[in-house]
Amino acid sequence: QVQLLESGGGLVQPGGSLRLSCAASGIAFSIAHMGWYRQAPGKQRELVARITAGGTTDYVDFVKGRFTISRDNPKRTVWLQMNSLKPEDTAVYYCNARYSGVSLWGVGTLVTVSS
């Protein structure tokens, strides 16, 4: 079965941390470029961070220094470590895989940053 399954979302206080996981199945994970996106209520989905098949990472400015993306090819998993969370980080976070002209999305995991 081809799927991306995110986990690790939840409610956290400002300044706290969460680690999101995305487990891939049924895809050529080792050659896939992976990314984390988010969509806040009333806003468009936006890129947060991405990691190439070769392990090169890229972050948008508003998460630089706070979020870290990583992957483990044998485990077919990509993570997003989120530190120093802010209320404006509240969103549904989606995992994305791109390979051989295919773009695959997970169903998302909700992150709520609130006191």
Coordinates of C-alpha atoms in Angstrom, one line a residue:
Q1 CA 0.0 0.0 0.0
V2 CA 1.3 3.4 -1.0
Q3 CA 1.1 5.8 1.8
L4 CA 2.7 8.4 4.1
L5 CA 1.6 8.3 7.7
E6 CA 2.3 11.3 9.9
S7 CA 2.3 11.1 13.7
G8 CA 3.6 13.1 16.7
G9 CA 1.3 16.1 16.6
G10 CA -0.5 17.4 19.6
L11 CA -1.0 20.3 22.0
V12 CA 2.1 22.0 23.3
Q13 CA 2.8 25.2 25.2
P14 CA 4.7 28.1 23.6
G15 CA 8.4 27.4 23.8
G16 CA 7.9 23.7 23.9
S17 CA 9.0 21.0 21.5
L18 CA 7.4 18.3 19.3
R19 CA 8.9 15.7 17.0
L20 CA 6.8 14.7 14.0
S21 CA 7.3 11.4 12.2
C22 CA 6.4 10.4 8.7
A23 CA 6.5 6.7 7.9
A24 CA 6.5 5.8 4.2
S25 CA 5.3 2.6 2.6
G26 CA 5.0 1.4 -0.9
I27 CA 7.3 4.0 -2.4
A28 CA 10.9 4.2 -3.5
F29 CA 11.8 6.0 -0.3
S30 CA 15.6 6.1 -0.8
I31 CA 15.2 8.1 -4.0
A32 CA 12.4 10.3 -2.8
H33 CA 12.8 14.0 -1.9
M34 CA 10.9 14.5 1.3
G35 CA 9.2 17.6 2.7
W36 CA 7.1 18.9 5.5
Y37 CA 4.4 21.4 4.8
R38 CA 1.8 23.0 7.0
Q39 CA -1.6 24.6 6.6
A40 CA -3.0 26.9 9.2
P41 CA -6.7 27.7 9.3
G42 CA -7.7 30.0 6.5
K43 CA -4.3 29.9 4.9
Q44 CA -2.6 28.2 2.0
R45 CA -0.4 25.2 2.5
E46 CA 3.2 26.2 2.8
L47 CA 6.6 24.6 2.7
V48 CA 8.3 24.2 6.1
A49 CA 11.4 22.1 5.4
R50 CA 12.6 19.6 2.9
I51 CA 15.4 17.0 2.5
T52 CA 16.7 15.6 -0.7
A53 CA 17.3 11.9 -1.4
G54 CA 21.0 12.7 -0.8
G55 CA 20.3 14.3 2.6
T56 CA 20.6 18.0 1.7
T57 CA 18.2 20.1 3.8
D58 CA 16.4 23.4 3.2
Y59 CA 14.3 25.4 5.5
V60 CA 12.0 28.4 5.2
D61 CA 13.1 31.5 7.1
F62 CA 10.5 31.4 9.8
V63 CA 11.7 28.0 11.1
K64 CA 15.4 28.3 10.6
G65 CA 17.2 27.6 13.9
R66 CA 14.1 26.1 15.4
F67 CA 13.1 23.1 13.3
T68 CA 15.3 20.2 12.0
I69 CA 14.4 17.8 9.3
S70 CA 16.1 14.4 9.1
R71 CA 15.6 11.0 7.5
D72 CA 16.5 7.4 7.9
N73 CA 16.3 5.4 4.6
P74 CA 16.4 1.9 6.1
K75 CA 13.5 2.9 8.5
R76 CA 11.7 4.7 5.6
T77 CA 11.0 7.6 7.9
V78 CA 11.5 11.3 7.9
W79 CA 11.2 13.4 11.1
L80 CA 10.7 17.1 11.9
Q81 CA 12.0 18.2 15.2
M82 CA 10.3 21.4 16.2
N83 CA 11.7 23.4 19.1
S84 CA 10.9 26.8 20.5
L85 CA 7.3 26.5 19.2
K86 CA 5.2 29.6 18.8
P87 CA 1.4 30.0 18.6
E88 CA 1.8 30.9 14.9
D89 CA 3.3 27.4 14.3
T90 CA -0.2 26.1 14.9
A91 CA -1.3 24.2 11.8
V92 CA -1.9 20.8 10.2
Y93 CA 1.5 19.4 9.2
Y94 CA 1.8 17.3 6.1
C95 CA 4.5 15.0 4.8
N96 CA 5.3 15.0 1.1
A97 CA 7.3 12.7 -1.1
R98 CA 8.4 13.5 -4.6
Y99 CA 10.0 10.9 -6.8
S100 CA 9.9 9.9 -10.5
G101 CA 7.3 12.6 -11.3
V102 CA 5.0 11.5 -8.4
S103 CA 4.0 13.7 -5.5
L104 CA 2.5 11.9 -2.6
W105 CA 0.8 13.5 0.5
G106 CA 0.0 12.2 3.9
V107 CA -3.2 13.0 5.7
G108 CA -1.5 15.4 8.1
T109 CA -1.1 15.7 11.9
L110 CA -2.4 18.7 13.9
V111 CA 0.0 20.8 15.9
T112 CA -1.5 23.3 18.3
V113 CA 0.7 25.7 20.2
S114 CA -1.2 27.3 23.0
S115 CA -1.0 28.1 26.7

